[in-house]
PDB file of C-alpha atoms in Angstrom:
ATOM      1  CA  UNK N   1       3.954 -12.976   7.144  1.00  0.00           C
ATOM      2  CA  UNK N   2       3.367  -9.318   6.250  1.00  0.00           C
ATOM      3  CA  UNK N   3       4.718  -6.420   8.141  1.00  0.00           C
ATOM      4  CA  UNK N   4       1.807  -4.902   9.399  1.00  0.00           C
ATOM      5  CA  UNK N   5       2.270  -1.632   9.003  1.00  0.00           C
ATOM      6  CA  UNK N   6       3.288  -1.844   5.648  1.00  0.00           C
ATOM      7  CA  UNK N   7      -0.466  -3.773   4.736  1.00  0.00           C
ATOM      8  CA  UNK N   8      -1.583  -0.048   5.267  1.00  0.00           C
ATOM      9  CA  UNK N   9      -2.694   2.281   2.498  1.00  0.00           C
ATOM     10  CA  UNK N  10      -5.739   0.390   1.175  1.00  0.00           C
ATOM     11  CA  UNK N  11      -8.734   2.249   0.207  1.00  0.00           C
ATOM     12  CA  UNK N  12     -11.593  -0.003   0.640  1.00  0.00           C
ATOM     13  CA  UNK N  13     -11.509  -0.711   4.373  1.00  0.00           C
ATOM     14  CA  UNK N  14     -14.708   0.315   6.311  1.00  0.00           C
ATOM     15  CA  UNK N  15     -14.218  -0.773   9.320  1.00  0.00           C
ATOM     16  CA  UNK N  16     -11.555   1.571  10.550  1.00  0.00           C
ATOM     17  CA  UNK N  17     -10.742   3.233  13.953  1.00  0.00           C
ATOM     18  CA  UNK N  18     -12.012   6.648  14.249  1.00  0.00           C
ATOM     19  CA  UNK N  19      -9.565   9.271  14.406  1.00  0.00           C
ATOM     20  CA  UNK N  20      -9.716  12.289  17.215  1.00  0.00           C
ATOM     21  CA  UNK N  21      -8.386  15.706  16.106  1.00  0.00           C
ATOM     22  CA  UNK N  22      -6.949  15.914  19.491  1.00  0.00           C
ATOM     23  CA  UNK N  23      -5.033  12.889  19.267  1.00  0.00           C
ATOM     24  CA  UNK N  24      -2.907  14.129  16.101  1.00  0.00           C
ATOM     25  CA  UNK N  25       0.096  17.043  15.772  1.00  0.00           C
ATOM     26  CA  UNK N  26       0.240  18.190  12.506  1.00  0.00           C
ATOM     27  CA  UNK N  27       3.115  19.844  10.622  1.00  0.00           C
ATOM     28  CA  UNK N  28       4.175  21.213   7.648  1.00  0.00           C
ATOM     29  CA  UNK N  29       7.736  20.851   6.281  1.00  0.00           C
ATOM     30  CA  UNK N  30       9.228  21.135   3.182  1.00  0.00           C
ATOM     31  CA  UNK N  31       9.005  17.601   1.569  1.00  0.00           C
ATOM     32  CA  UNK N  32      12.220  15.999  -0.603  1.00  0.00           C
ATOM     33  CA  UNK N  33      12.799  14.206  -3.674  1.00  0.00           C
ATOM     34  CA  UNK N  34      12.993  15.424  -7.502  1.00  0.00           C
ATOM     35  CA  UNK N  35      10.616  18.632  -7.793  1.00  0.00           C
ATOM     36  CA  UNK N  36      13.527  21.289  -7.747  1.00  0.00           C
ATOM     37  CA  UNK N  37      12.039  24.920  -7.328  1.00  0.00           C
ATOM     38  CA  UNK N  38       8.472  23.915  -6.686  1.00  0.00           C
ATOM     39  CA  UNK N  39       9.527  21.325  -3.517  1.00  0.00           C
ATOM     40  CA  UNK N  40      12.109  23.509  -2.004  1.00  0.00           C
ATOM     41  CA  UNK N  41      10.058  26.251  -1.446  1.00  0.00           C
ATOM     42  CA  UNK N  42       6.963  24.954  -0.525  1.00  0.00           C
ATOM     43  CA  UNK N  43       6.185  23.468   2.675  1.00  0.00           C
ATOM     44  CA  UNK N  44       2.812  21.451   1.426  1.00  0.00           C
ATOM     45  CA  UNK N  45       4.527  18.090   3.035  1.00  0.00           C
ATOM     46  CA  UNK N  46       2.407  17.019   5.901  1.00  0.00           C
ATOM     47  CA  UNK N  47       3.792  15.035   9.260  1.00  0.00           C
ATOM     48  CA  UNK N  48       1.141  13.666  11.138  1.00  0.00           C
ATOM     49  CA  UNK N  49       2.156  11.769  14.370  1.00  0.00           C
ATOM     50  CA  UNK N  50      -0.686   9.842  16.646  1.00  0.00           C
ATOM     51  CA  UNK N  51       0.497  10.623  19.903  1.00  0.00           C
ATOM     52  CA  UNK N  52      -0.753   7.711  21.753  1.00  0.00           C
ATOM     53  CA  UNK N  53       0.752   5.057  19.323  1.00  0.00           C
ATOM     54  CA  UNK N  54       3.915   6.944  18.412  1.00  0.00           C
ATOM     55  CA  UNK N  55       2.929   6.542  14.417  1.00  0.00           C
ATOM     56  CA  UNK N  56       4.149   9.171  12.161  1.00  0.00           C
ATOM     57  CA  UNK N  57       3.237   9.223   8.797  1.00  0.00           C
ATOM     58  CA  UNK N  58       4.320  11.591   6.142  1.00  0.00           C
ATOM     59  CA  UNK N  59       2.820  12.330   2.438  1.00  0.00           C
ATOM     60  CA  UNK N  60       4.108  14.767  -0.091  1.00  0.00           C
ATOM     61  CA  UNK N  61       2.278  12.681  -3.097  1.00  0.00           C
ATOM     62  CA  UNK N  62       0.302  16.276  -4.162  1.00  0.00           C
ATOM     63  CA  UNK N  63       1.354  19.344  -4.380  1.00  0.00           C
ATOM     64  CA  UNK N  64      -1.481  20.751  -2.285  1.00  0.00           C
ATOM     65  CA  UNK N  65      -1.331  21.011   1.067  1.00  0.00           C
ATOM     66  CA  UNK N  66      -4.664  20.197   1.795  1.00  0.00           C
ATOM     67  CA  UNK N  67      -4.810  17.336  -0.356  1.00  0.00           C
ATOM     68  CA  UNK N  68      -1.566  15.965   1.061  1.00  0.00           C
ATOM     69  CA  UNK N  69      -3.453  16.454   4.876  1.00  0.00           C
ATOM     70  CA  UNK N  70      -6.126  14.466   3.500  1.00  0.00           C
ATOM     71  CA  UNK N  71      -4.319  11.430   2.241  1.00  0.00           C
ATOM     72  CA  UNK N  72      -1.651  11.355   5.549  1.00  0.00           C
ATOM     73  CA  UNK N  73      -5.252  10.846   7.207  1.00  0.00           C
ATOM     74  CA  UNK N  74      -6.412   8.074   5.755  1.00  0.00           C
ATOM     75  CA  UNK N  75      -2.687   6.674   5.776  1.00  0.00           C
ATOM     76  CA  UNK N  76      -2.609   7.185   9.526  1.00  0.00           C
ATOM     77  CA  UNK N  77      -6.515   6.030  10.390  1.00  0.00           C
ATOM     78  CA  UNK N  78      -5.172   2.612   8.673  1.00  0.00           C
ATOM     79  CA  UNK N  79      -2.095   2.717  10.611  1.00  0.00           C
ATOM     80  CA  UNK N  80      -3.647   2.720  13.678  1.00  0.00           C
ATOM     81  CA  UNK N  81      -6.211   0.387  12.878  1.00  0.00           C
ATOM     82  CA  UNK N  82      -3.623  -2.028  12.017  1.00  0.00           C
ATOM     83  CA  UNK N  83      -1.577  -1.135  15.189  1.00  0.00           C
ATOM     84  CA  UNK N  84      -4.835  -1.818  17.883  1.00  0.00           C
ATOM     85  CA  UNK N  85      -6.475  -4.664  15.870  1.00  0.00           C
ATOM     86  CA  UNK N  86      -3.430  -6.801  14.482  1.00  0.00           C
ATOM     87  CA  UNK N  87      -4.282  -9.236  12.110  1.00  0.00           C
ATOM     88  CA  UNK N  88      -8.257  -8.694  13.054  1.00  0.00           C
ATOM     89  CA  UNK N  89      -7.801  -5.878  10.835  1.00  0.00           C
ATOM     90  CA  UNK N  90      -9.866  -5.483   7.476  1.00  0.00           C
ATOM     91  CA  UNK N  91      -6.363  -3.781   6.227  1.00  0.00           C
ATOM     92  CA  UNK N  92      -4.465  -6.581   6.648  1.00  0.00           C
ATOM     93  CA  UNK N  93      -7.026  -9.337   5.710  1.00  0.00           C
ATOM     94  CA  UNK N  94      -7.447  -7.278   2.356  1.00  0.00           C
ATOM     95  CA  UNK N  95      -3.294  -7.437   2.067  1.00  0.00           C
ATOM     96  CA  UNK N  96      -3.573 -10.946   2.515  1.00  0.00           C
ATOM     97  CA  UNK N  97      -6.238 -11.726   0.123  1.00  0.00           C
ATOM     98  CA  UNK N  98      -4.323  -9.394  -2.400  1.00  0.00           C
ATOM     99  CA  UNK N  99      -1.226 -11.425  -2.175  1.00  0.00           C
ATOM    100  CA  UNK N 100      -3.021 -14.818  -2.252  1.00  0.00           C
ATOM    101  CA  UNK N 101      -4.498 -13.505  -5.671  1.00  0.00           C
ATOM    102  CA  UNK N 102      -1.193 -12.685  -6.548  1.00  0.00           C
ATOM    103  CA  UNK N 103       0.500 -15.817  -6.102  1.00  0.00           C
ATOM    104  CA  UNK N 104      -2.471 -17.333  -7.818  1.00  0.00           C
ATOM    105  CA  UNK N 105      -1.498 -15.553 -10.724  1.00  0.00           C
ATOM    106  CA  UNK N 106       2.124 -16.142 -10.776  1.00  0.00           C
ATOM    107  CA  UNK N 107       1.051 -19.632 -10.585  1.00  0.00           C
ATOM    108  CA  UNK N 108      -1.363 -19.846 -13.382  1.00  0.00           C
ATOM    109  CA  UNK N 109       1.342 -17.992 -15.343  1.00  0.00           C
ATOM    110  CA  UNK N 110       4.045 -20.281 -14.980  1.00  0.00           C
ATOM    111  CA  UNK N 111       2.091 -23.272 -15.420  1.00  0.00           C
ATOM    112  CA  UNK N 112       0.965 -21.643 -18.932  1.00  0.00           C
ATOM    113  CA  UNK N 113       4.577 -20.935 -19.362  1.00  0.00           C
ATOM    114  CA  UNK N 114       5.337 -24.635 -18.963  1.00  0.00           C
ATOM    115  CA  UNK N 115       2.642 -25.899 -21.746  1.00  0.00           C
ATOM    116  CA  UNK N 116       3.989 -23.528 -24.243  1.00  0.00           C
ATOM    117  CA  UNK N 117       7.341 -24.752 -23.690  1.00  0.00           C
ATOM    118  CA  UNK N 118       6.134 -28.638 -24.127  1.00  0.00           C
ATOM    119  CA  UNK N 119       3.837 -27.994 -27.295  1.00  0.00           C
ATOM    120  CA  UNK N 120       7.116 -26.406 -29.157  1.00  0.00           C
ATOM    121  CA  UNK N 121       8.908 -29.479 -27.991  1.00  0.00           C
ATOM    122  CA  UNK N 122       6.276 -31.449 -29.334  1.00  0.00           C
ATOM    123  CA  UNK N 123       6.491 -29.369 -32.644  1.00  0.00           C
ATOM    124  CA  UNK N 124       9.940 -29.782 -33.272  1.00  0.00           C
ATOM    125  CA  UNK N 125       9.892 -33.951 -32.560  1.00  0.00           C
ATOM    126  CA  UNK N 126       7.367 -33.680 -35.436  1.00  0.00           C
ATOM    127  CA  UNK N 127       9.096 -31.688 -37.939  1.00  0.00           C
ATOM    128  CA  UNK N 128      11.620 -34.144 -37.485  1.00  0.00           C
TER     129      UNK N 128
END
């Protein structure tokens, strides 16, 4: 089973919970990681917390501020959505088709794996 708030963060969800301005605090800190001069003295990470559902999210993927308010947005309206609606969710239906597709894959993959490794078999029982 996935986590569901870690199914978040996927872009082609429509049916999402709206959002109220009201509902959000906003702030800006200085964000972490590599960066050096350019992170420490900026403070273009955003925190956005949903009050009534506790959920905090914070992005420092840009180095603008506004873009950064943008994305913790859309991080946080899929948060949410996956918090109310549970596995209802178009979020965490897309996860779950994703990682279907995936194992799919890894099947496929292996099973070509395994014919390679027969027809050299084969080859070498004929060169003999």
């Amino acid at each position: 089973s996935v986590p569901l708030l870690q199914a978040a963060r996927k872009r082609n969800s429509l049916n999402l919970l709206e959002l109220s301005e009201a509902e959000l605090e906003e702030q800006f800190v200085r964000g972490d990681g590599p960066g050096g001069q350019a992170t420490n003295k900026t403070n273009n990470c955003v925190v956005l917390k949903h009050v009534p559902s506790g959920i905090v999210v914070k992005c420092h993927q840009t180095r603008s501020a506004e873009k950064n308010r943008k994305i913790a947005r859309e991080i946080l309206q899929e948060k949410v959505d996956l918090f109310y609606k549970g596995e209802d969710s178009d979020v965490f239906k897309e996860k779950k088709a994703l990682e279907k597709q995936k194992q799919e894959k890894k099947r496929r993959a292996k099973e070509n794996l395994e014919r390679k490794k027969l027809f050299k078999e084969m080859q070498q029982l004929d060169k003999e």
